[in-house]
XYZ file of N, CA, C and O in Angstrom:
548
model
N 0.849 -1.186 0.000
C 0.000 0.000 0.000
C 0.889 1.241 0.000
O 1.740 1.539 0.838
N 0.595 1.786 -0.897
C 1.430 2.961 -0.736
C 1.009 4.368 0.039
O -0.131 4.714 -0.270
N 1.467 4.983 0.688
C 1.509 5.663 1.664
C 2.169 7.299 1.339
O 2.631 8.032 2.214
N 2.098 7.560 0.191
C 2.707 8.663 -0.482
C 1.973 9.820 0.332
O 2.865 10.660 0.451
N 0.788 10.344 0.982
C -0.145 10.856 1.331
C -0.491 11.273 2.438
O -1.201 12.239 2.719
N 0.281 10.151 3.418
C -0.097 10.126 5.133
C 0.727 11.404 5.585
O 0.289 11.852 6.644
N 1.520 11.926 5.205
C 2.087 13.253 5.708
C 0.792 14.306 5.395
O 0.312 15.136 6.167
N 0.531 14.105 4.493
C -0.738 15.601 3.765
C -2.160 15.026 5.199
O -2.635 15.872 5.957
N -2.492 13.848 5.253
C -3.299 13.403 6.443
C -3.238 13.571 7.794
O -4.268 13.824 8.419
N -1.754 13.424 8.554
C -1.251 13.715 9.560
C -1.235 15.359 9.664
O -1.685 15.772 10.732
N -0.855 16.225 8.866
C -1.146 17.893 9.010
C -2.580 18.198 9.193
O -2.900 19.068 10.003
N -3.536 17.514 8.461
C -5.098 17.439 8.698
C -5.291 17.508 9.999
O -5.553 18.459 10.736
N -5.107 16.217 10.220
C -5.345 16.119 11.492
C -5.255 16.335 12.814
O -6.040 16.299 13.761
N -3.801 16.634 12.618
C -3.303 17.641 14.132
C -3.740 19.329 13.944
O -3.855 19.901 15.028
N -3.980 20.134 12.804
C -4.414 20.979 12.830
C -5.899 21.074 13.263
O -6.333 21.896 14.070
N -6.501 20.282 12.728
C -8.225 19.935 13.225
C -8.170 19.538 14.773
O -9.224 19.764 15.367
N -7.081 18.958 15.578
C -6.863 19.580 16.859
C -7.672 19.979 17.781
O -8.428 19.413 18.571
N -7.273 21.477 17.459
C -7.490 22.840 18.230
C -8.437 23.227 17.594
O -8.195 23.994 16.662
N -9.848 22.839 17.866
C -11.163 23.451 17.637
C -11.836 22.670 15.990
O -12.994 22.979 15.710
N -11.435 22.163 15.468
C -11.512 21.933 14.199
C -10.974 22.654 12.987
O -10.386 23.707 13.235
N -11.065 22.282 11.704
C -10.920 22.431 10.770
C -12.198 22.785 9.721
O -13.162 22.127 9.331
N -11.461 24.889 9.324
C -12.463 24.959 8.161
C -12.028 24.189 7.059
O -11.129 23.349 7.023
N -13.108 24.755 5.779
C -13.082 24.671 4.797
C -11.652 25.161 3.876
O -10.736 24.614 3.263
N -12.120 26.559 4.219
C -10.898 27.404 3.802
C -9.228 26.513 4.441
O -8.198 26.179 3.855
N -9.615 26.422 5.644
C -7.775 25.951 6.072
C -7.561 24.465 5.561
O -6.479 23.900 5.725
N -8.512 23.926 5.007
C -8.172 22.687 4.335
C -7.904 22.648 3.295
O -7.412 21.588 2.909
N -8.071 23.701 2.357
C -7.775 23.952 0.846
C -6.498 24.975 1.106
O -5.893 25.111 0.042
N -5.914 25.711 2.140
C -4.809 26.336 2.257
C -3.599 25.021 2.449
O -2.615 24.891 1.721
N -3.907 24.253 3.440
C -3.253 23.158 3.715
C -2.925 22.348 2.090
O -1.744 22.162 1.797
N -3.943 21.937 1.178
C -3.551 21.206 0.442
C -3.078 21.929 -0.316
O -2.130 21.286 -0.767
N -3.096 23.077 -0.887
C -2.522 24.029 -2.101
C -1.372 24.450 -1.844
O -0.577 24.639 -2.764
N -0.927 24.768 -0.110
C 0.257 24.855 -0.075
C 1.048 24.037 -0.613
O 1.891 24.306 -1.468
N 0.731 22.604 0.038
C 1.584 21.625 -0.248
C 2.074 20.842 -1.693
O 3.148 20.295 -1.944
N 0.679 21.034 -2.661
C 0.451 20.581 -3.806
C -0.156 21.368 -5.208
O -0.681 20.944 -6.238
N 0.216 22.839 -4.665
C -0.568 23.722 -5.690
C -1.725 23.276 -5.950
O -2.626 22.868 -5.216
N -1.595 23.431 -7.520
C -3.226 23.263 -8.020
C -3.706 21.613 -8.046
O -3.356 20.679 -8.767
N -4.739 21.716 -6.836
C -5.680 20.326 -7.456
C -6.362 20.246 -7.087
O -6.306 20.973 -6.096
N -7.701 19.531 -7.152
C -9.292 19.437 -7.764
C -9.594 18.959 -5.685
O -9.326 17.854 -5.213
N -10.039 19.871 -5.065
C -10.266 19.875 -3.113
C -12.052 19.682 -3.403
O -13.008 20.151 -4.021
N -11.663 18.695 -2.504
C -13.721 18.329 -2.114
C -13.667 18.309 -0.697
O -13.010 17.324 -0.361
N -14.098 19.010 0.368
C -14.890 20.626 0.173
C -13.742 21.728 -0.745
O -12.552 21.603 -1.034
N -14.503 22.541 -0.946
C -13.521 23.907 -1.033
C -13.465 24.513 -2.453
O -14.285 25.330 -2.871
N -12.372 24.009 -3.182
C -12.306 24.245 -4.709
C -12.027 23.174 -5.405
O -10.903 22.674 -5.433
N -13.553 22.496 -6.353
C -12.918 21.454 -7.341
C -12.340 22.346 -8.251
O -11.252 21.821 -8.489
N -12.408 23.329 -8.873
C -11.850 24.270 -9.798
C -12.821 23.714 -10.904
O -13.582 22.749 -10.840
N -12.565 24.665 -12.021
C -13.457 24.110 -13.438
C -12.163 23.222 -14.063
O -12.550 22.375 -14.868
N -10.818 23.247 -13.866
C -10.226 22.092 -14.464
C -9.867 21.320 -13.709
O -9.783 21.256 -12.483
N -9.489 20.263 -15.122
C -8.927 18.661 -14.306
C -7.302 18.368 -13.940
O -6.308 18.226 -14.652
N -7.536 18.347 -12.381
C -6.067 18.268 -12.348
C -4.970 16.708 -11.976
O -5.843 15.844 -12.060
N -4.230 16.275 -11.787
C -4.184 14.981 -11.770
C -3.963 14.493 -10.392
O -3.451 13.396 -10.166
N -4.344 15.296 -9.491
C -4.713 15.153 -8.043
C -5.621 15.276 -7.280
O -5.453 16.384 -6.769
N -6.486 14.833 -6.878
C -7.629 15.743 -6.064
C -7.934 15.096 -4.832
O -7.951 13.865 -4.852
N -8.189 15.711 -3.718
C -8.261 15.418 -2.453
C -9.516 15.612 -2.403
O -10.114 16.417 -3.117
N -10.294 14.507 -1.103
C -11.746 14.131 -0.457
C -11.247 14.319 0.769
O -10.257 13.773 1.256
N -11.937 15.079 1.235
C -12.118 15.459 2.896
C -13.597 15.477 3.178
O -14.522 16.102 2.660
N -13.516 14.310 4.481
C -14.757 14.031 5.128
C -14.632 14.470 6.565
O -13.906 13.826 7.323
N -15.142 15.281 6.886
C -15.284 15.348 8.685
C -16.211 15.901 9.194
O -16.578 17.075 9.228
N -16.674 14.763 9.693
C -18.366 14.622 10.376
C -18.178 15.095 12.054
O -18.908 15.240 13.034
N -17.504 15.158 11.895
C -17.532 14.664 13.859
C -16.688 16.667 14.342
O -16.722 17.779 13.815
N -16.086 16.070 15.549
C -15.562 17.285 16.172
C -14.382 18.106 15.444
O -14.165 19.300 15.653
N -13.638 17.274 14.541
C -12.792 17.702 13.640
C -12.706 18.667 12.396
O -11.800 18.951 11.612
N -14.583 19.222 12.597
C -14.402 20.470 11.289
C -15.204 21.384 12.526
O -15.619 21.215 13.672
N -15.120 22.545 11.404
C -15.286 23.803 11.969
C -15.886 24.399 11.034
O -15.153 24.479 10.049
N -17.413 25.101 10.801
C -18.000 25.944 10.212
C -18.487 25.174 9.196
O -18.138 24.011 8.993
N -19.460 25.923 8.410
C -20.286 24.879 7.152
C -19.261 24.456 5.889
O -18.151 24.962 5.725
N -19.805 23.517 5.107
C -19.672 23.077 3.961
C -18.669 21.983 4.258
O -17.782 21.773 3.431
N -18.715 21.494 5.020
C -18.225 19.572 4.985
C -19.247 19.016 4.645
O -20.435 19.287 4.815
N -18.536 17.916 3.966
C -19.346 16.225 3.595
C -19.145 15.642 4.377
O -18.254 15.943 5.171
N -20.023 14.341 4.526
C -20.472 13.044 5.233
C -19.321 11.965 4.540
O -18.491 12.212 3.666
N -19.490 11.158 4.993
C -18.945 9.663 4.745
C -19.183 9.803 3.332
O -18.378 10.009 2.423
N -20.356 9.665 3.311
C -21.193 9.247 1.999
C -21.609 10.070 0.723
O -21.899 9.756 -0.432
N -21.508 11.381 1.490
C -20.991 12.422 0.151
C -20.054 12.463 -0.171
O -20.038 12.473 -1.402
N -18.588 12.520 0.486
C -17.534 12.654 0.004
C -17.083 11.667 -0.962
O -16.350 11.950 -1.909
N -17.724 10.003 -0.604
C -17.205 8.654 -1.917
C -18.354 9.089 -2.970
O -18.061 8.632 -4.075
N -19.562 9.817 -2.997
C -20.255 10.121 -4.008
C -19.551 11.388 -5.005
O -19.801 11.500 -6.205
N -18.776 12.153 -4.355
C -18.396 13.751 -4.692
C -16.925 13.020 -5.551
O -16.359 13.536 -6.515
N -16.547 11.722 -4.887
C -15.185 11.137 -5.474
C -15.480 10.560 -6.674
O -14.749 10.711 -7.653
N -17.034 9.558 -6.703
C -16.794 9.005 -7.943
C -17.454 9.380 -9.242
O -17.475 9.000 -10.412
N -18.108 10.529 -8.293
C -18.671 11.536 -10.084
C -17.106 12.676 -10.177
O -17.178 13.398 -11.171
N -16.327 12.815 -9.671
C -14.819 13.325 -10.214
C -14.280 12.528 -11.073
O -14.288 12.943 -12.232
N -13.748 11.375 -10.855
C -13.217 10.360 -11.097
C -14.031 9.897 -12.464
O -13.370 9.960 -13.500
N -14.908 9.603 -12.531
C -15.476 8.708 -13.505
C -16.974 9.746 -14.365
O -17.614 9.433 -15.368
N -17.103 10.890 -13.554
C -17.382 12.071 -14.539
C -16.979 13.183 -14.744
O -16.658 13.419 -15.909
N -16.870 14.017 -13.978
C -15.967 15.349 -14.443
C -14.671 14.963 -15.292
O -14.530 15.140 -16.502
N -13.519 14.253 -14.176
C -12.054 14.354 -14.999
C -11.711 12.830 -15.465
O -10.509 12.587 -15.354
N -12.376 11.914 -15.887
C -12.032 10.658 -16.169
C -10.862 10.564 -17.292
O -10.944 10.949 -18.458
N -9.712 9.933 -16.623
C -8.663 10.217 -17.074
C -7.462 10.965 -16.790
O -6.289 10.635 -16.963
N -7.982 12.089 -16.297
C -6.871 13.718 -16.371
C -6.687 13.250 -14.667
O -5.516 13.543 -14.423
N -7.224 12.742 -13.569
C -7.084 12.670 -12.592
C -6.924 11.255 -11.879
O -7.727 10.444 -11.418
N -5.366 11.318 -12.001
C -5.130 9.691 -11.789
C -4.624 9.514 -10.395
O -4.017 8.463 -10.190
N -4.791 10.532 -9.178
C -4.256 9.984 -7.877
C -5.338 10.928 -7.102
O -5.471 12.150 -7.175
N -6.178 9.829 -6.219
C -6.631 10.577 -5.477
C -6.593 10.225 -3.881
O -6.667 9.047 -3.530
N -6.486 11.189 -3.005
C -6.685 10.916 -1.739
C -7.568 11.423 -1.165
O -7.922 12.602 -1.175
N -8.273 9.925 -0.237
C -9.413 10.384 0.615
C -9.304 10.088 1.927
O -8.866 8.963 2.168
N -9.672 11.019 3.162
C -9.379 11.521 4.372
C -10.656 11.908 4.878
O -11.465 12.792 4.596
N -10.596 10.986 5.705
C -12.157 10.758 6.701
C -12.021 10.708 8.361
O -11.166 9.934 8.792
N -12.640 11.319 9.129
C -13.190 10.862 10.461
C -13.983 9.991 11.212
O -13.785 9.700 12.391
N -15.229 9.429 10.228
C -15.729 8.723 9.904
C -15.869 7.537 8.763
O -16.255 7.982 7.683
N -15.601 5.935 8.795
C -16.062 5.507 7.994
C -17.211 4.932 8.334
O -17.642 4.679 9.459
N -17.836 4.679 6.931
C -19.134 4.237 6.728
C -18.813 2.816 6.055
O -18.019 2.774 5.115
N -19.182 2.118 6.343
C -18.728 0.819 5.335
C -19.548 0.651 4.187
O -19.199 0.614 3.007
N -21.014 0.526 4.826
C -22.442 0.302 4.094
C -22.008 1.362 2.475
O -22.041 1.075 1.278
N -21.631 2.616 3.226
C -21.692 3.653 1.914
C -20.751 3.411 0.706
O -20.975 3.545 -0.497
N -19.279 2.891 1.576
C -18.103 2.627 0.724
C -18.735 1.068 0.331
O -17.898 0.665 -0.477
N -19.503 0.257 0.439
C -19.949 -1.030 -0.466
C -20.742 -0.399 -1.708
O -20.542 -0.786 -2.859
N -21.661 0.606 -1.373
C -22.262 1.403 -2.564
C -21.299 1.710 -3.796
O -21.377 1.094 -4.860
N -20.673 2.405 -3.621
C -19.260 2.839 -4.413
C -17.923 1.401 -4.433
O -16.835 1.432 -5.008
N -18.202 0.868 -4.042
C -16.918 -0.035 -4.216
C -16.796 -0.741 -5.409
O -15.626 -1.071 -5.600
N -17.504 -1.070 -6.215
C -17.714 -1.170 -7.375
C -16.957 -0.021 -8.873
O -16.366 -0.213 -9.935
N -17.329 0.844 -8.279
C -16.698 1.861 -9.003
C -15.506 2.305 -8.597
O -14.933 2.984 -9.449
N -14.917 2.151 -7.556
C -13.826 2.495 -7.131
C -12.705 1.240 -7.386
O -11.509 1.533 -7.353
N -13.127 -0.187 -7.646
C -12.572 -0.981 -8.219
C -12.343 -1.074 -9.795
O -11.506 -1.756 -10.387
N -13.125 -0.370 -10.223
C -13.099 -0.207 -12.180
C -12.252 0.755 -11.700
O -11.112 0.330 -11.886
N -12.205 2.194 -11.004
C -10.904 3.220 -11.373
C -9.841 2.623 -11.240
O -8.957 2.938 -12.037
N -9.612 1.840 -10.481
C -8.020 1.088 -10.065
C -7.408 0.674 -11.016
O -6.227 0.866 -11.305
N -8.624 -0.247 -11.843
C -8.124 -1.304 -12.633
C -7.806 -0.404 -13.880
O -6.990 -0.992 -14.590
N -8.072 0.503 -14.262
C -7.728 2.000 -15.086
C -6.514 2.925 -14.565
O -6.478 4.077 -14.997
N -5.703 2.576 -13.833
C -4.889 3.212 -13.152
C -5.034 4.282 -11.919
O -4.198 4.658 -11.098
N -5.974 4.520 -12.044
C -6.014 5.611 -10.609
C -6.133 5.139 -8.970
O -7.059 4.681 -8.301
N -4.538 5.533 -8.636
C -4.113 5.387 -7.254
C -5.304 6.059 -6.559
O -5.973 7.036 -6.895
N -5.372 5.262 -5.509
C -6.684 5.894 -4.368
C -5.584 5.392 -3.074
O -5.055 4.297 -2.883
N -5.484 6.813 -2.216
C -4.696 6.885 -1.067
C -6.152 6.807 0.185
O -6.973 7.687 -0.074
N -6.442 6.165 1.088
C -7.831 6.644 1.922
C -6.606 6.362 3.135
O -5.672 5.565 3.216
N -7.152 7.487 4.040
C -6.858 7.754 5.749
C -8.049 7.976 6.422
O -8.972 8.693 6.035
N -7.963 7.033 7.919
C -8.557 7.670 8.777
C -8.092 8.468 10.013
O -7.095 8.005 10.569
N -8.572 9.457 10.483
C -8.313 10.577 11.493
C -8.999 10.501 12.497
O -10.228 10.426 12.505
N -8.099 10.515 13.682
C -8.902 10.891 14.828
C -8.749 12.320 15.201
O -8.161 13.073 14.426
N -9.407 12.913 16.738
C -9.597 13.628 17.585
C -8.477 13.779 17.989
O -8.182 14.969 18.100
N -7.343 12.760 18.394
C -6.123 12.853 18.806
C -5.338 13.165 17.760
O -4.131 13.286 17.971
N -5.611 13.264 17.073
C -3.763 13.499 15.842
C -3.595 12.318 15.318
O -2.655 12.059 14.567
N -4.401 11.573 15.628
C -3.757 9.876 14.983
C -4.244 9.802 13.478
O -5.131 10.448 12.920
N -3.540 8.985 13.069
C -4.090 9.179 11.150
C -4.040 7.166 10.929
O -3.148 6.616 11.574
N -4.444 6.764 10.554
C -4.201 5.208 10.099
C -4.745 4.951 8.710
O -5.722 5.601 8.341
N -4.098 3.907 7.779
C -4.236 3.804 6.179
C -5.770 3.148 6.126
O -6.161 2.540 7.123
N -6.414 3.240 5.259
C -7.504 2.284 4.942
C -7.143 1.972 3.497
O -7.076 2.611 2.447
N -6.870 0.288 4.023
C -6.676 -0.509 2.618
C -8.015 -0.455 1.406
O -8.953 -1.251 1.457
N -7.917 0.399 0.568
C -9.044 0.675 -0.221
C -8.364 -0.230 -1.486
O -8.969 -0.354 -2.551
Protein backbone atom coordinates (compact mmCIF):
# COMPACT_ATOMS: atom_id res chain seq x y z
CA UNK A 1 0.00 0.00 0.00
CA UNK A 2 1.43 2.96 -0.74
CA UNK A 3 1.51 5.66 1.66
CA UNK A 4 2.71 8.66 -0.48
CA UNK A 5 -0.14 10.86 1.33
CA UNK A 6 -0.10 10.13 5.13
CA UNK A 7 2.09 13.25 5.71
CA UNK A 8 -0.74 15.60 3.76
CA UNK A 9 -3.30 13.40 6.44
CA UNK A 10 -1.25 13.72 9.56
CA UNK A 11 -1.15 17.89 9.01
CA UNK A 12 -5.10 17.44 8.70
CA UNK A 13 -5.34 16.12 11.49
CA UNK A 14 -3.30 17.64 14.13
CA UNK A 15 -4.41 20.98 12.83
CA UNK A 16 -8.22 19.94 13.23
CA UNK A 17 -6.86 19.58 16.86
CA UNK A 18 -7.49 22.84 18.23
CA UNK A 19 -11.16 23.45 17.64
CA UNK A 20 -11.51 21.93 14.20
CA UNK A 21 -10.92 22.43 10.77
CA UNK A 22 -12.46 24.96 8.16
CA UNK A 23 -13.08 24.67 4.80
CA UNK A 24 -10.90 27.40 3.80
CA UNK A 25 -7.77 25.95 6.07
CA UNK A 26 -8.17 22.69 4.33
CA UNK A 27 -7.78 23.95 0.85
CA UNK A 28 -4.81 26.34 2.26
CA UNK A 29 -3.25 23.16 3.72
CA UNK A 30 -3.55 21.21 0.44
CA UNK A 31 -2.52 24.03 -2.10
CA UNK A 32 0.26 24.85 -0.08
CA UNK A 33 1.58 21.62 -0.25
CA UNK A 34 0.45 20.58 -3.81
CA UNK A 35 -0.57 23.72 -5.69
CA UNK A 36 -3.23 23.26 -8.02
CA UNK A 37 -5.68 20.33 -7.46
CA UNK A 38 -9.29 19.44 -7.76
CA UNK A 39 -10.27 19.87 -3.11
CA UNK A 40 -13.72 18.33 -2.11
CA UNK A 41 -14.89 20.63 0.17
CA UNK A 42 -13.52 23.91 -1.03
CA UNK A 43 -12.31 24.25 -4.71
CA UNK A 44 -12.92 21.45 -7.34
CA UNK A 45 -11.85 24.27 -9.80
CA UNK A 46 -13.46 24.11 -13.44
CA UNK A 47 -10.23 22.09 -14.46
CA UNK A 48 -8.93 18.66 -14.31
CA UNK A 49 -6.07 18.27 -12.35
CA UNK A 50 -4.18 14.98 -11.77
CA UNK A 51 -4.71 15.15 -8.04
CA UNK A 52 -7.63 15.74 -6.06
CA UNK A 53 -8.26 15.42 -2.45
CA UNK A 54 -11.75 14.13 -0.46
CA UNK A 55 -12.12 15.46 2.90
CA UNK A 56 -14.76 14.03 5.13
CA UNK A 57 -15.28 15.35 8.68
CA UNK A 58 -18.37 14.62 10.38
CA UNK A 59 -17.53 14.66 13.86
CA UNK A 60 -15.56 17.28 16.17
CA UNK A 61 -12.79 17.70 13.64
CA UNK A 62 -14.40 20.47 11.29
CA UNK A 63 -15.29 23.80 11.97
CA UNK A 64 -18.00 25.94 10.21
CA UNK A 65 -20.29 24.88 7.15
CA UNK A 66 -19.67 23.08 3.96
CA UNK A 67 -18.22 19.57 4.99
CA UNK A 68 -19.35 16.22 3.60
CA UNK A 69 -20.47 13.04 5.23
CA UNK A 70 -18.95 9.66 4.74
CA UNK A 71 -21.19 9.25 2.00
CA UNK A 72 -20.99 12.42 0.15
CA UNK A 73 -17.53 12.65 0.00
CA UNK A 74 -17.20 8.65 -1.92
CA UNK A 75 -20.25 10.12 -4.01
CA UNK A 76 -18.40 13.75 -4.69
CA UNK A 77 -15.19 11.14 -5.47
CA UNK A 78 -16.79 9.00 -7.94
CA UNK A 79 -18.67 11.54 -10.08
CA UNK A 80 -14.82 13.33 -10.21
CA UNK A 81 -13.22 10.36 -11.10
CA UNK A 82 -15.48 8.71 -13.51
CA UNK A 83 -17.38 12.07 -14.54
CA UNK A 84 -15.97 15.35 -14.44
CA UNK A 85 -12.05 14.35 -15.00
CA UNK A 86 -12.03 10.66 -16.17
CA UNK A 87 -8.66 10.22 -17.07
CA UNK A 88 -6.87 13.72 -16.37
CA UNK A 89 -7.08 12.67 -12.59
CA UNK A 90 -5.13 9.69 -11.79
CA UNK A 91 -4.26 9.98 -7.88
CA UNK A 92 -6.63 10.58 -5.48
CA UNK A 93 -6.69 10.92 -1.74
CA UNK A 94 -9.41 10.38 0.61
CA UNK A 95 -9.38 11.52 4.37
CA UNK A 96 -12.16 10.76 6.70
CA UNK A 97 -13.19 10.86 10.46
CA UNK A 98 -15.73 8.72 9.90
CA UNK A 99 -16.06 5.51 7.99
CA UNK A 100 -19.13 4.24 6.73
CA UNK A 101 -18.73 0.82 5.34
CA UNK A 102 -22.44 0.30 4.09
CA UNK A 103 -21.69 3.65 1.91
CA UNK A 104 -18.10 2.63 0.72
CA UNK A 105 -19.95 -1.03 -0.47
CA UNK A 106 -22.26 1.40 -2.56
CA UNK A 107 -19.26 2.84 -4.41
CA UNK A 108 -16.92 -0.03 -4.22
CA UNK A 109 -17.71 -1.17 -7.37
CA UNK A 110 -16.70 1.86 -9.00
CA UNK A 111 -13.83 2.49 -7.13
CA UNK A 112 -12.57 -0.98 -8.22
CA UNK A 113 -13.10 -0.21 -12.18
CA UNK A 114 -10.90 3.22 -11.37
CA UNK A 115 -8.02 1.09 -10.07
CA UNK A 116 -8.12 -1.30 -12.63
CA UNK A 117 -7.73 2.00 -15.09
CA UNK A 118 -4.89 3.21 -13.15
CA UNK A 119 -6.01 5.61 -10.61
CA UNK A 120 -4.11 5.39 -7.25
CA UNK A 121 -6.68 5.89 -4.37
CA UNK A 122 -4.70 6.89 -1.07
CA UNK A 123 -7.83 6.64 1.92
CA UNK A 124 -6.86 7.75 5.75
CA UNK A 125 -8.56 7.67 8.78
CA UNK A 126 -8.31 10.58 11.49
CA UNK A 127 -8.90 10.89 14.83
CA UNK A 128 -9.60 13.63 17.58
CA UNK A 129 -6.12 12.85 18.81
CA UNK A 130 -3.76 13.50 15.84
CA UNK A 131 -3.76 9.88 14.98
CA UNK A 132 -4.09 9.18 11.15
CA UNK A 133 -4.20 5.21 10.10
CA UNK A 134 -4.24 3.80 6.18
CA UNK A 135 -7.50 2.28 4.94
CA UNK A 136 -6.68 -0.51 2.62
CA UNK A 137 -9.04 0.68 -0.22
Amino acid sequence: MNREFFPLAQRIAETAIDGGLSVSQLVEIATAQFGEINCYPGEPGEHCHRLALFVALHGQLRQGRGHYNCAQILEEMVRHLQGRCPGTTRHAVLILDAWWHDHYEKWRPNLETMKRDGVQIEAFLIGAGGWVAPIPI
